[in-house]
Amino acid sequence: MGRGATERDPTLPDFTNPPVIETVLSLQFAPLEKFGIPHFGLYWEKIRSEYPRTELHPPLASVTEELEPSLVHKSIGLRIALGFPSGLPVRCWFIGESGNRLLQVQDGRFIYNWRKIKGDEVYPRYESIREKFKEEWIRYCAFLQEENLGTPEVTQCEVTYVNHIEYNSGWEGYGELGKVIACWKGSYSGTFLPSPEKVNLNVRHLLPGKEGRLHISLEPVLRSRDAVEVLQLNLTARGAPNSSSVEDVFRWLDLGRSWVVRGFTDFTTENMHKLWRREV
Amino acid sequence: MIATTVSGWPTMRGERTAQRIPPWINFPELSSSPQWVSVFHVLNWSPWQVDAVKRILQFQSLRDNWDSYGGHPPSFDVILTASSVVRNITLDDPPKPRIVPVPGGGIQFEWKKGRRELEIEVRPDGSIEYLKIDDGDPIGDGEELESASTGSVESLLSWLIAG
């Protein structure tokens, strides 16, 4: 086994005050034939003491990174299934007592979220989020076994970091986006255009060895919690694990997380790294 | 009036009856990604829309008895529905509304143009009512709006502007 789950990779960039406000770890798997609505309730019984609140949401479409040219679509990219990924039109949220932790369950998806709710919480770090997710995934798989629902065949692993970069903190507006984004030159070839009013960017990178992709998106958003407009920078790494074993699934998540952290560091400027107090 | 429905969508109580369009329908960003922190994607919003939704979001901080008369704060669903009223106004330079919380937990929009006035209230149960006033006289007793869709809201604004 490589570096332990609770041990931080010392070669990864590290920030004392990163702008991350949410971390999402997600697994997609082939829908389980016998999984039905009552199983949401049966599963809740197992976790209710830790996740006492629930909400119902529409299911997420399944998203698969296509890394080989498709004979049908003649393209390489994302495959997003239309409609519900399985027969169940439900994604159930199980919300932790503190309001910082969430488990999202639908047939074919298992997602763990950690988020800031007040804004001043200390980011608990990937290692601890990963451990909690691993615990929950093992518990979920045990539940599926108990109910004779089968073993999930994991098809895609996903790591997302949501960062909120506040205005007037190292930059004053979109005319100064180059102070935030390392690849943004911030000037035009002529003098006609004024500074942009707003900017939306989507970039994607292939992970070597056909391991998956890193998606980077940057866009202005209005945050509901405090009605503040911020620049949202999302990094999502997605790809297929070698197998559905816990070891392979978490090895892929570690790889994805490494790409998210290194990608975030490369994508943003040293100017901002100083504000976020980069240590490594 | 029968509210527009999404048939077959299960309610929190497990019923499978018709119900109003869920308020997040107008904001796919809130329901189509695994992200939990809720945000509105404002790239293509007008500055007045951003300001109006900021004001609506600030009503979240109201507490019970905020008006000293036992008033309740609006729920997040009411806030979303009110935000969708704003989001769905696509007219060029529309009249800007005054936006106020209503004691029972609703949110009201008020417009005045010349002799005409228009009020749209998102009620605590998520339904939407409107009242047209011409020269100080209400037209009808208040009607229910089927949804906060662009067509519904803008047809009311067109009446206001034509006054």
GROMACS .gro file of C-alpha atoms in nm:
model
  443
    1MET     CA    1   0.000   0.000   0.000
    2GLY     CA    2   0.130   0.344  -0.081
    3ARG     CA    3   0.104   0.653   0.134
    4GLY     CA    4  -0.148   0.601   0.413
    5ALA     CA    5  -0.490   0.755   0.385
    6THR     CA    6  -0.443   0.978   0.684
    7GLU     CA    7  -0.093   1.083   0.582
    8ARG     CA    8  -0.067   1.389   0.363
    9ASP     CA    9   0.147   1.368   0.048
   10PRO     CA   10   0.430   1.613   0.129
   11THR     CA   11   0.489   1.689  -0.239
   12LEU     CA   12   0.138   1.830  -0.289
   13PRO     CA   13   0.093   2.207  -0.274
   14ASP     CA   14  -0.056   2.309   0.059
   15PHE     CA   15  -0.241   2.625   0.161
   16THR     CA   16  -0.314   2.741   0.514
   17ASN     CA   17  -0.617   2.942   0.407
   18PRO     CA   18  -0.744   2.789   0.080
   19PRO     CA   19  -1.060   2.929  -0.083
   20VAL     CA   20  -1.225   2.585  -0.088
   21ILE     CA   21  -1.579   2.590   0.044
   22GLU     CA   22  -1.687   2.241  -0.055
   23THR     CA   23  -1.534   1.903  -0.136
   24VAL     CA   24  -1.735   1.636  -0.316
   25LEU     CA   25  -1.634   1.271  -0.354
   26SER     CA   26  -1.860   1.071  -0.581
   27LEU     CA   27  -1.885   0.718  -0.716
   28GLN     CA   28  -2.099   0.609  -1.009
   29PHE     CA   29  -2.199   0.250  -1.059
   30ALA     CA   30  -2.431   0.047  -1.275
   31PRO     CA   31  -2.787   0.068  -1.135
   32LEU     CA   32  -2.874  -0.226  -0.913
   33GLU     CA   33  -3.161  -0.424  -1.056
   34LYS     CA   34  -3.341  -0.486  -0.728
   35PHE     CA   35  -3.286  -0.145  -0.566
   36GLY     CA   36  -3.619   0.024  -0.494
   37ILE     CA   37  -3.767   0.323  -0.312
   38PRO     CA   38  -3.806   0.134   0.021
   39HIS     CA   39  -3.428   0.080   0.034
   40PHE     CA   40  -3.370   0.451   0.089
   41GLY     CA   41  -3.563   0.421   0.415
   42LEU     CA   42  -3.394   0.098   0.515
   43TYR     CA   43  -3.054   0.257   0.455
   44TRP     CA   44  -3.155   0.568   0.650
   45GLU     CA   45  -3.225   0.349   0.951
   46LYS     CA   46  -2.857   0.254   0.951
   47ILE     CA   47  -2.728   0.610   0.943
   48ARG     CA   48  -3.008   0.815   1.096
   49SER     CA   49  -2.826   0.889   1.421
   50GLU     CA   50  -2.549   1.062   1.223
   51TYR     CA   51  -2.763   1.199   0.939
   52PRO     CA   52  -3.093   1.296   1.099
   53ARG     CA   53  -3.235   1.515   0.820
   54THR     CA   54  -3.341   1.415   0.469
   55GLU     CA   55  -3.437   1.592   0.148
   56LEU     CA   56  -3.555   1.457  -0.186
   57HIS     CA   57  -3.402   1.579  -0.511
   58PRO     CA   58  -3.415   1.472  -0.873
   59PRO     CA   59  -3.145   1.221  -0.967
   60LEU     CA   60  -2.825   1.327  -1.138
   61ALA     CA   61  -2.758   1.210  -1.490
   62SER     CA   62  -2.472   0.966  -1.521
   63VAL     CA   63  -2.160   1.125  -1.666
   64THR     CA   64  -1.885   0.915  -1.819
   65GLU     CA   65  -1.548   1.029  -1.948
   66GLU     CA   66  -1.507   0.893  -2.301
   67LEU     CA   67  -1.135   0.851  -2.353
   68GLU     CA   68  -1.138   0.641  -2.669
   69PRO     CA   69  -1.285   0.766  -2.997
   70SER     CA   70  -1.639   0.633  -3.017
   71LEU     CA   71  -1.736   0.459  -3.339
   72VAL     CA   72  -2.090   0.578  -3.288
   73HIS     CA   73  -2.032   0.940  -3.187
   74LYS     CA   74  -1.696   0.989  -3.361
   75SER     CA   75  -1.585   1.211  -3.079
   76ILE     CA   76  -1.390   1.199  -2.756
   77GLY     CA   77  -1.548   1.363  -2.459
   78LEU     CA   78  -1.815   1.335  -2.200
   79ARG     CA   79  -2.110   1.103  -2.227
   80ILE     CA   80  -2.403   1.240  -2.032
   81ALA     CA   81  -2.702   1.010  -2.017
   82LEU     CA   82  -3.032   1.180  -2.088
   83GLY     CA   83  -3.322   1.123  -1.856
   84PHE     CA   84  -3.307   0.937  -1.529
   85PRO     CA   85  -3.006   0.710  -1.495
   86SER     CA   86  -3.226   0.435  -1.358
   87GLY     CA   87  -3.593   0.378  -1.305
   88LEU     CA   88  -3.596   0.566  -0.973
   89PRO     CA   89  -3.667   0.940  -1.004
   90VAL     CA   90  -3.511   1.015  -0.669
   91ARG     CA   91  -3.184   1.127  -0.516
   92CYS     CA   92  -3.205   1.120  -0.140
   93TRP     CA   93  -3.004   1.360   0.073
   94PHE     CA   94  -2.902   1.249   0.421
   95ILE     CA   95  -2.777   1.556   0.606
   96GLY     CA   96  -2.541   1.538   0.904
   97GLU     CA   97  -2.636   1.701   1.231
   98SER     CA   98  -2.384   1.986   1.198
   99GLY     CA   99  -2.504   2.078   0.849
  100ASN     CA  100  -2.149   2.039   0.713
  101ARG     CA  101  -2.177   1.681   0.591
  102LEU     CA  102  -2.409   1.527   0.336
  103LEU     CA  103  -2.457   1.184   0.183
  104GLN     CA  104  -2.638   1.178  -0.151
  105VAL     CA  105  -2.772   0.842  -0.257
  106GLN     CA  106  -2.946   0.743  -0.578
  107ASP     CA  107  -2.951   0.415  -0.761
  108GLY     CA  108  -2.618   0.430  -0.941
  109ARG     CA  109  -2.457   0.709  -0.737
  110PHE     CA  110  -2.305   0.752  -0.392
  111ILE     CA  111  -2.179   1.099  -0.303
  112TYR     CA  112  -2.023   1.253   0.004
  113ASN     CA  113  -2.008   1.632   0.048
  114TRP     CA  114  -1.835   1.849   0.303
  115ARG     CA  115  -1.914   2.221   0.293
  116LYS     CA  116  -1.862   2.539   0.485
  117ILE     CA  117  -2.185   2.683   0.617
  118LYS     CA  118  -2.070   2.985   0.813
  119GLY     CA  119  -1.763   3.063   0.611
  120ASP     CA  120  -1.514   3.061   0.897
  121GLU     CA  121  -1.486   2.685   0.951
  122VAL     CA  122  -1.144   2.532   0.908
  123TYR     CA  123  -1.123   2.302   0.606
  124PRO     CA  124  -1.094   1.952   0.755
  125ARG     CA  125  -0.848   1.841   0.482
  126TYR     CA  126  -0.889   1.573   0.218
  127GLU     CA  127  -0.739   1.296   0.428
  128SER     CA  128  -1.013   1.317   0.689
  129ILE     CA  129  -1.292   1.361   0.429
  130ARG     CA  130  -1.157   1.061   0.237
  131GLU     CA  131  -1.152   0.844   0.549
  132LYS     CA  132  -1.512   0.934   0.632
  133PHE     CA  133  -1.621   0.867   0.275
  134LYS     CA  134  -1.444   0.530   0.278
  135GLU     CA  135  -1.621   0.438   0.600
  136GLU     CA  136  -1.958   0.538   0.449
  137TRP     CA  137  -1.895   0.354   0.123
  138ILE     CA  138  -1.802   0.033   0.306
  139ARG     CA  139  -2.113   0.069   0.524
  140TYR     CA  140  -2.331   0.126   0.214
  141CYS     CA  141  -2.187  -0.178   0.035
  142ALA     CA  142  -2.249  -0.388   0.348
  143PHE     CA  143  -2.609  -0.264   0.351
  144LEU     CA  144  -2.653  -0.364  -0.014
  145GLN     CA  145  -2.513  -0.709   0.064
  146GLU     CA  146  -2.743  -0.749   0.363
  147GLU     CA  147  -3.043  -0.666   0.146
  148ASN     CA  148  -2.922  -0.899  -0.130
  149LEU     CA  149  -2.908  -0.609  -0.374
  150GLY     CA  150  -2.569  -0.699  -0.516
  151THR     CA  151  -2.225  -0.539  -0.527
  152PRO     CA  152  -2.186  -0.204  -0.705
  153GLU     CA  153  -1.972  -0.214  -1.015
  154VAL     CA  154  -1.800   0.124  -0.997
  155THR     CA  155  -1.769   0.283  -1.340
  156GLN     CA  156  -1.655   0.638  -1.257
  157CYS     CA  157  -1.489   0.809  -0.962
  158GLU     CA  158  -1.512   1.183  -0.917
  159VAL     CA  159  -1.342   1.444  -0.698
  160THR     CA  160  -1.465   1.805  -0.698
  161TYR     CA  161  -1.333   2.104  -0.509
  162VAL     CA  162  -1.554   2.415  -0.510
  163ASN     CA  163  -1.358   2.735  -0.447
  164HIS     CA  164  -1.507   3.077  -0.387
  165ILE     CA  165  -1.276   3.364  -0.469
  166GLU     CA  166  -1.409   3.686  -0.322
  167TYR     CA  167  -1.396   4.011  -0.517
  168ASN     CA  168  -1.169   4.290  -0.391
  169SER     CA  169  -0.933   4.041  -0.237
  170GLY     CA  170  -0.617   4.044  -0.445
  171TRP     CA  171  -0.810   4.165  -0.750
  172GLU     CA  172  -1.071   4.432  -0.813
  173GLY     CA  173  -1.278   4.303  -1.104
  174TYR     CA  174  -1.267   4.110  -1.429
  175GLY     CA  175  -1.021   4.358  -1.577
  176GLU     CA  176  -0.778   4.217  -1.323
  177LEU     CA  177  -0.859   3.850  -1.372
  178GLY     CA  178  -0.495   3.799  -1.471
  179LYS     CA  179  -0.410   3.856  -1.104
  180VAL     CA  180  -0.612   3.544  -1.020
  181ILE     CA  181  -0.579   3.312  -1.321
  182ALA     CA  182  -0.226   3.233  -1.430
  183CYS     CA  183  -0.308   3.171  -1.798
  184TRP     CA  184  -0.519   3.489  -1.837
  185LYS     CA  185  -0.311   3.756  -2.004
  186GLY     CA  186  -0.565   4.027  -1.936
  187SER     CA  187  -0.496   4.240  -2.243
  188TYR     CA  188  -0.616   4.242  -2.604
  189SER     CA  189  -0.423   4.283  -2.930
  190GLY     CA  190  -0.591   4.622  -2.985
  191THR     CA  191  -0.738   4.898  -2.773
  192PHE     CA  192  -1.105   4.878  -2.876
  193LEU     CA  193  -1.245   4.642  -2.612
  194PRO     CA  194  -1.291   4.764  -2.256
  195SER     CA  195  -1.230   4.532  -1.960
  196PRO     CA  196  -1.472   4.238  -1.956
  197GLU     CA  197  -1.780   4.280  -1.741
  198LYS     CA  198  -1.785   3.911  -1.651
  199VAL     CA  199  -1.594   3.603  -1.756
  200ASN     CA  200  -1.687   3.236  -1.781
  201LEU     CA  201  -1.414   2.980  -1.853
  202ASN     CA  202  -1.420   2.606  -1.908
  203VAL     CA  203  -1.099   2.412  -1.953
  204ARG     CA  204  -1.030   2.042  -1.952
  205HIS     CA  205  -0.713   1.835  -1.936
  206LEU     CA  206  -0.650   1.467  -2.002
  207LEU     CA  207  -0.492   1.269  -1.723
  208PRO     CA  208  -0.200   1.065  -1.856
  209GLY     CA  209  -0.246   0.695  -1.921
  210LYS     CA  210  -0.613   0.745  -2.007
  211GLU     CA  211  -0.690   0.765  -1.636
  212GLY     CA  212  -0.957   1.032  -1.683
  213ARG     CA  213  -0.996   1.408  -1.713
  214LEU     CA  214  -0.964   1.723  -1.508
  215HIS     CA  215  -1.236   1.980  -1.572
  216ILE     CA  216  -1.185   2.338  -1.459
  217SER     CA  217  -1.470   2.588  -1.465
  218LEU     CA  218  -1.471   2.949  -1.361
  219GLU     CA  219  -1.785   3.159  -1.342
  220PRO     CA  220  -1.948   3.442  -1.151
  221VAL     CA  221  -2.207   3.318  -0.904
  222LEU     CA  222  -2.433   3.466  -0.640
  223ARG     CA  223  -2.398   3.266  -0.320
  224SER     CA  224  -2.735   3.199  -0.155
  225ARG     CA  225  -2.604   3.174   0.200
  226ASP     CA  226  -2.498   3.537   0.231
  227ALA     CA  227  -2.613   3.699  -0.096
  228VAL     CA  228  -2.254   3.773  -0.198
  229GLU     CA  229  -2.136   3.759  -0.560
  230VAL     CA  230  -1.811   3.563  -0.592
  231LEU     CA  231  -1.600   3.394  -0.856
  232GLN     CA  232  -1.659   3.019  -0.837
  233LEU     CA  233  -1.368   2.804  -0.945
  234ASN     CA  234  -1.459   2.435  -0.965
  235LEU     CA  235  -1.211   2.159  -1.036
  236THR     CA  236  -1.347   1.812  -1.107
  237ALA     CA  237  -1.135   1.505  -1.179
  238ARG     CA  238  -1.328   1.208  -1.315
  239GLY     CA  239  -1.228   0.867  -1.446
  240ALA     CA  240  -1.266   0.493  -1.419
  241PRO     CA  241  -1.094   0.290  -1.149
  242ASN     CA  242  -0.908  -0.028  -1.243
  243SER     CA  243  -1.166  -0.231  -1.055
  244SER     CA  244  -1.450  -0.185  -0.806
  245SER     CA  245  -1.237  -0.293  -0.512
  246VAL     CA  246  -1.217  -0.041  -0.229
  247GLU     CA  247  -0.840  -0.016  -0.282
  248ASP     CA  248  -0.869   0.064  -0.653
  249VAL     CA  249  -1.157   0.306  -0.605
  250PHE     CA  250  -0.972   0.504  -0.338
  251ARG     CA  251  -0.646   0.487  -0.532
  252TRP     CA  252  -0.831   0.663  -0.816
  253LEU     CA  253  -0.983   0.920  -0.579
  254ASP     CA  254  -0.633   0.996  -0.445
  255LEU     CA  255  -0.509   1.041  -0.801
  256GLY     CA  256  -0.804   1.268  -0.882
  257ARG     CA  257  -0.750   1.473  -0.570
  258SER     CA  258  -0.383   1.512  -0.657
  259TRP     CA  259  -0.481   1.645  -1.001
  260VAL     CA  260  -0.735   1.882  -0.849
  261VAL     CA  261  -0.482   2.027  -0.603
  262ARG     CA  262  -0.195   2.051  -0.851
  263GLY     CA  263  -0.432   2.180  -1.119
  264PHE     CA  264  -0.569   2.446  -0.885
  265THR     CA  265  -0.216   2.558  -0.799
  266ASP     CA  266  -0.105   2.579  -1.163
  267PHE     CA  267  -0.427   2.751  -1.272
  268THR     CA  268  -0.405   3.029  -1.013
  269THR     CA  269  -0.135   3.291  -0.966
  270GLU     CA  270   0.142   3.324  -0.710
  271ASN     CA  271  -0.019   3.654  -0.615
  272MET     CA  272  -0.326   3.463  -0.492
  273HIS     CA  273  -0.116   3.182  -0.344
  274LYS     CA  274   0.034   3.440  -0.108
  275LEU     CA  275  -0.314   3.551   0.001
  276TRP     CA  276  -0.416   3.187   0.055
  277ARG     CA  277  -0.088   3.136   0.243
  278ARG     CA  278   0.078   2.865   0.037
  279GLU     CA  279   0.313   2.660   0.254
  280VAL     CA  280   0.445   2.400   0.007
  281MET     CA  281  -5.740   2.781  -0.992
  282ILE     CA  282  -5.544   2.458  -1.031
  283ALA     CA  283  -5.171   2.507  -0.999
  284THR     CA  284  -4.940   2.383  -1.272
  285THR     CA  285  -4.813   2.043  -1.174
  286VAL     CA  286  -4.534   1.797  -1.216
  287SER     CA  287  -4.722   1.472  -1.211
  288GLY     CA  288  -4.574   1.176  -1.037
  289TRP     CA  289  -4.305   1.363  -0.845
  290PRO     CA  290  -4.315   1.216  -0.495
  291THR     CA  291  -4.368   1.460  -0.212
  292MET     CA  292  -4.177   1.450   0.115
  293ARG     CA  293  -4.465   1.256   0.268
  294GLY     CA  294  -4.434   0.988   0.006
  295GLU     CA  295  -4.759   1.078  -0.170
  296ARG     CA  296  -4.762   1.052  -0.544
  297THR     CA  297  -5.007   1.328  -0.609
  298ALA     CA  298  -4.986   1.626  -0.838
  299GLN     CA  299  -4.813   1.929  -0.689
  300ARG     CA  300  -4.675   2.267  -0.783
  301ILE     CA  301  -4.367   2.293  -0.999
  302PRO     CA  302  -4.070   2.256  -0.762
  303PRO     CA  303  -3.907   2.599  -0.715
  304TRP     CA  304  -3.562   2.475  -0.823
  305ILE     CA  305  -3.695   2.397  -1.173
  306ASN     CA  306  -3.601   2.751  -1.276
  307PHE     CA  307  -3.247   2.707  -1.148
  308PRO     CA  308  -3.104   2.385  -1.291
  309GLU     CA  309  -2.769   2.469  -1.131
  310LEU     CA  310  -2.928   2.390  -0.795
  311SER     CA  311  -3.041   2.041  -0.887
  312SER     CA  312  -2.828   1.909  -1.170
  313SER     CA  313  -2.490   1.890  -1.003
  314PRO     CA  314  -2.363   1.713  -0.693
  315GLN     CA  315  -2.255   2.051  -0.551
  316TRP     CA  316  -2.426   2.127  -0.220
  317VAL     CA  317  -2.340   2.493  -0.164
  318SER     CA  318  -2.623   2.666  -0.345
  319VAL     CA  319  -2.534   2.939  -0.591
  320PHE     CA  320  -2.704   3.118  -0.878
  321HIS     CA  321  -2.511   3.135  -1.205
  322VAL     CA  322  -2.530   3.506  -1.282
  323LEU     CA  323  -2.316   3.537  -1.595
  324ASN     CA  324  -2.610   3.643  -1.810
  325TRP     CA  325  -2.812   3.825  -1.548
  326SER     CA  326  -2.875   4.199  -1.564
  327PRO     CA  327  -2.726   4.404  -1.279
  328TRP     CA  328  -3.081   4.482  -1.154
  329GLN     CA  329  -3.160   4.108  -1.140
  330VAL     CA  330  -2.848   4.041  -0.933
  331ASP     CA  331  -2.940   4.325  -0.696
  332ALA     CA  332  -3.301   4.210  -0.669
  333VAL     CA  333  -3.207   3.850  -0.590
  334LYS     CA  334  -2.949   3.974  -0.337
  335ARG     CA  335  -3.230   4.160  -0.163
  336ILE     CA  336  -3.453   3.851  -0.168
  337LEU     CA  337  -3.172   3.635  -0.027
  338GLN     CA  338  -3.125   3.881   0.257
  339PHE     CA  339  -3.477   3.794   0.380
  340GLN     CA  340  -3.326   3.461   0.491
  341SER     CA  341  -3.179   3.644   0.789
  342LEU     CA  342  -3.523   3.751   0.917
  343ARG     CA  343  -3.623   3.586   1.242
  344ASP     CA  344  -3.965   3.490   1.374
  345ASN     CA  345  -4.153   3.803   1.487
  346TRP     CA  346  -3.930   4.016   1.261
  347ASP     CA  347  -4.208   4.274   1.229
  348SER     CA  348  -4.308   4.265   1.600
  349TYR     CA  349  -4.646   4.126   1.490
  350GLY     CA  350  -4.556   3.756   1.486
  351GLY     CA  351  -4.428   3.758   1.128
  352HIS     CA  352  -4.243   3.454   0.990
  353PRO     CA  353  -3.935   3.458   0.766
  354PRO     CA  354  -3.979   3.320   0.413
  355SER     CA  355  -3.869   2.960   0.357
  356PHE     CA  356  -3.591   2.884   0.108
  357ASP     CA  357  -3.853   2.752  -0.135
  358VAL     CA  358  -4.034   3.088  -0.121
  359ILE     CA  359  -3.700   3.263  -0.174
  360LEU     CA  360  -3.630   3.044  -0.477
  361THR     CA  361  -3.974   3.107  -0.626
  362ALA     CA  362  -3.938   3.482  -0.572
  363SER     CA  363  -3.592   3.468  -0.730
  364SER     CA  364  -3.739   3.289  -1.031
  365VAL     CA  365  -3.990   3.573  -1.075
  366VAL     CA  366  -3.690   3.807  -1.108
  367ARG     CA  367  -3.486   3.566  -1.321
  368ASN     CA  368  -3.769   3.519  -1.568
  369ILE     CA  369  -3.809   3.889  -1.650
  370THR     CA  370  -3.619   3.924  -1.975
  371LEU     CA  371  -3.765   4.257  -2.091
  372ASP     CA  372  -3.515   4.523  -2.184
  373ASP     CA  373  -3.495   4.779  -1.902
  374PRO     CA  374  -3.815   4.671  -1.722
  375PRO     CA  375  -3.965   4.880  -1.441
  376LYS     CA  376  -3.789   4.785  -1.119
  377PRO     CA  377  -3.998   4.647  -0.835
  378ARG     CA  378  -3.996   4.728  -0.467
  379ILE     CA  379  -3.945   4.393  -0.293
  380VAL     CA  380  -4.069   4.340   0.061
  381PRO     CA  381  -4.123   4.045   0.294
  382VAL     CA  382  -4.483   3.969   0.390
  383PRO     CA  383  -4.557   3.881   0.756
  384GLY     CA  384  -4.692   3.527   0.692
  385GLY     CA  385  -4.365   3.418   0.526
  386GLY     CA  386  -4.426   3.542   0.173
  387ILE     CA  387  -4.244   3.790  -0.049
  388GLN     CA  388  -4.416   4.071  -0.240
  389PHE     CA  389  -4.312   4.261  -0.551
  390GLU     CA  390  -4.465   4.606  -0.607
  391TRP     CA  391  -4.448   4.806  -0.927
  392LYS     CA  392  -4.598   5.148  -1.002
  393LYS     CA  393  -4.603   5.312  -1.341
  394GLY     CA  394  -4.821   5.612  -1.408
  395ARG     CA  395  -5.176   5.531  -1.300
  396ARG     CA  396  -5.113   5.159  -1.284
  397GLU     CA  397  -4.980   4.944  -1.004
  398LEU     CA  398  -4.898   4.575  -0.996
  399GLU     CA  399  -4.839   4.351  -0.699
  400ILE     CA  400  -4.711   3.994  -0.719
  401GLU     CA  401  -4.694   3.793  -0.400
  402VAL     CA  402  -4.516   3.464  -0.355
  403ARG     CA  403  -4.718   3.310  -0.075
  404PRO     CA  404  -4.575   3.091   0.202
  405ASP     CA  405  -4.705   2.777   0.029
  406GLY     CA  406  -4.519   2.872  -0.291
  407SER     CA  407  -4.824   2.980  -0.487
  408ILE     CA  408  -4.811   3.314  -0.666
  409GLU     CA  409  -5.089   3.575  -0.660
  410TYR     CA  410  -5.111   3.901  -0.844
  411LEU     CA  411  -5.324   4.210  -0.818
  412LYS     CA  412  -5.361   4.481  -1.081
  413ILE     CA  413  -5.456   4.830  -0.966
  414ASP     CA  414  -5.566   5.098  -1.208
  415ASP     CA  415  -5.605   5.456  -1.090
  416GLY     CA  416  -5.625   5.333  -0.728
  417ASP     CA  417  -5.893   5.072  -0.799
  418PRO     CA  418  -5.806   4.702  -0.772
  419ILE     CA  419  -5.903   4.495  -1.075
  420GLY     CA  420  -6.054   4.180  -0.926
  421ASP     CA  421  -5.968   4.026  -0.591
  422GLY     CA  422  -5.625   3.897  -0.677
  423GLU     CA  423  -5.565   3.608  -0.913
  424GLU     CA  424  -5.333   3.313  -0.890
  425LEU     CA  425  -5.049   3.302  -1.139
  426GLU     CA  426  -4.991   2.953  -1.272
  427SER     CA  427  -4.614   2.980  -1.257
  428ALA     CA  428  -4.330   3.227  -1.240
  429SER     CA  429  -4.256   3.162  -1.607
  430THR     CA  430  -4.130   3.440  -1.830
  431GLY     CA  431  -4.455   3.458  -2.024
  432SER     CA  432  -4.672   3.482  -1.712
  433VAL     CA  433  -4.475   3.757  -1.541
  434GLU     CA  434  -4.400   3.956  -1.853
  435SER     CA  435  -4.762   3.966  -1.964
  436LEU     CA  436  -4.842   4.138  -1.634
  437LEU     CA  437  -4.553   4.379  -1.679
  438SER     CA  438  -4.672   4.455  -2.032
  439TRP     CA  439  -5.010   4.557  -1.886
  440LEU     CA  440  -4.829   4.779  -1.634
  441ILE     CA  441  -4.608   4.942  -1.896
  442ALA     CA  442  -4.900   5.005  -2.132
  443GLY     CA  443  -5.073   5.221  -1.869
   0.00000   0.00000   0.00000
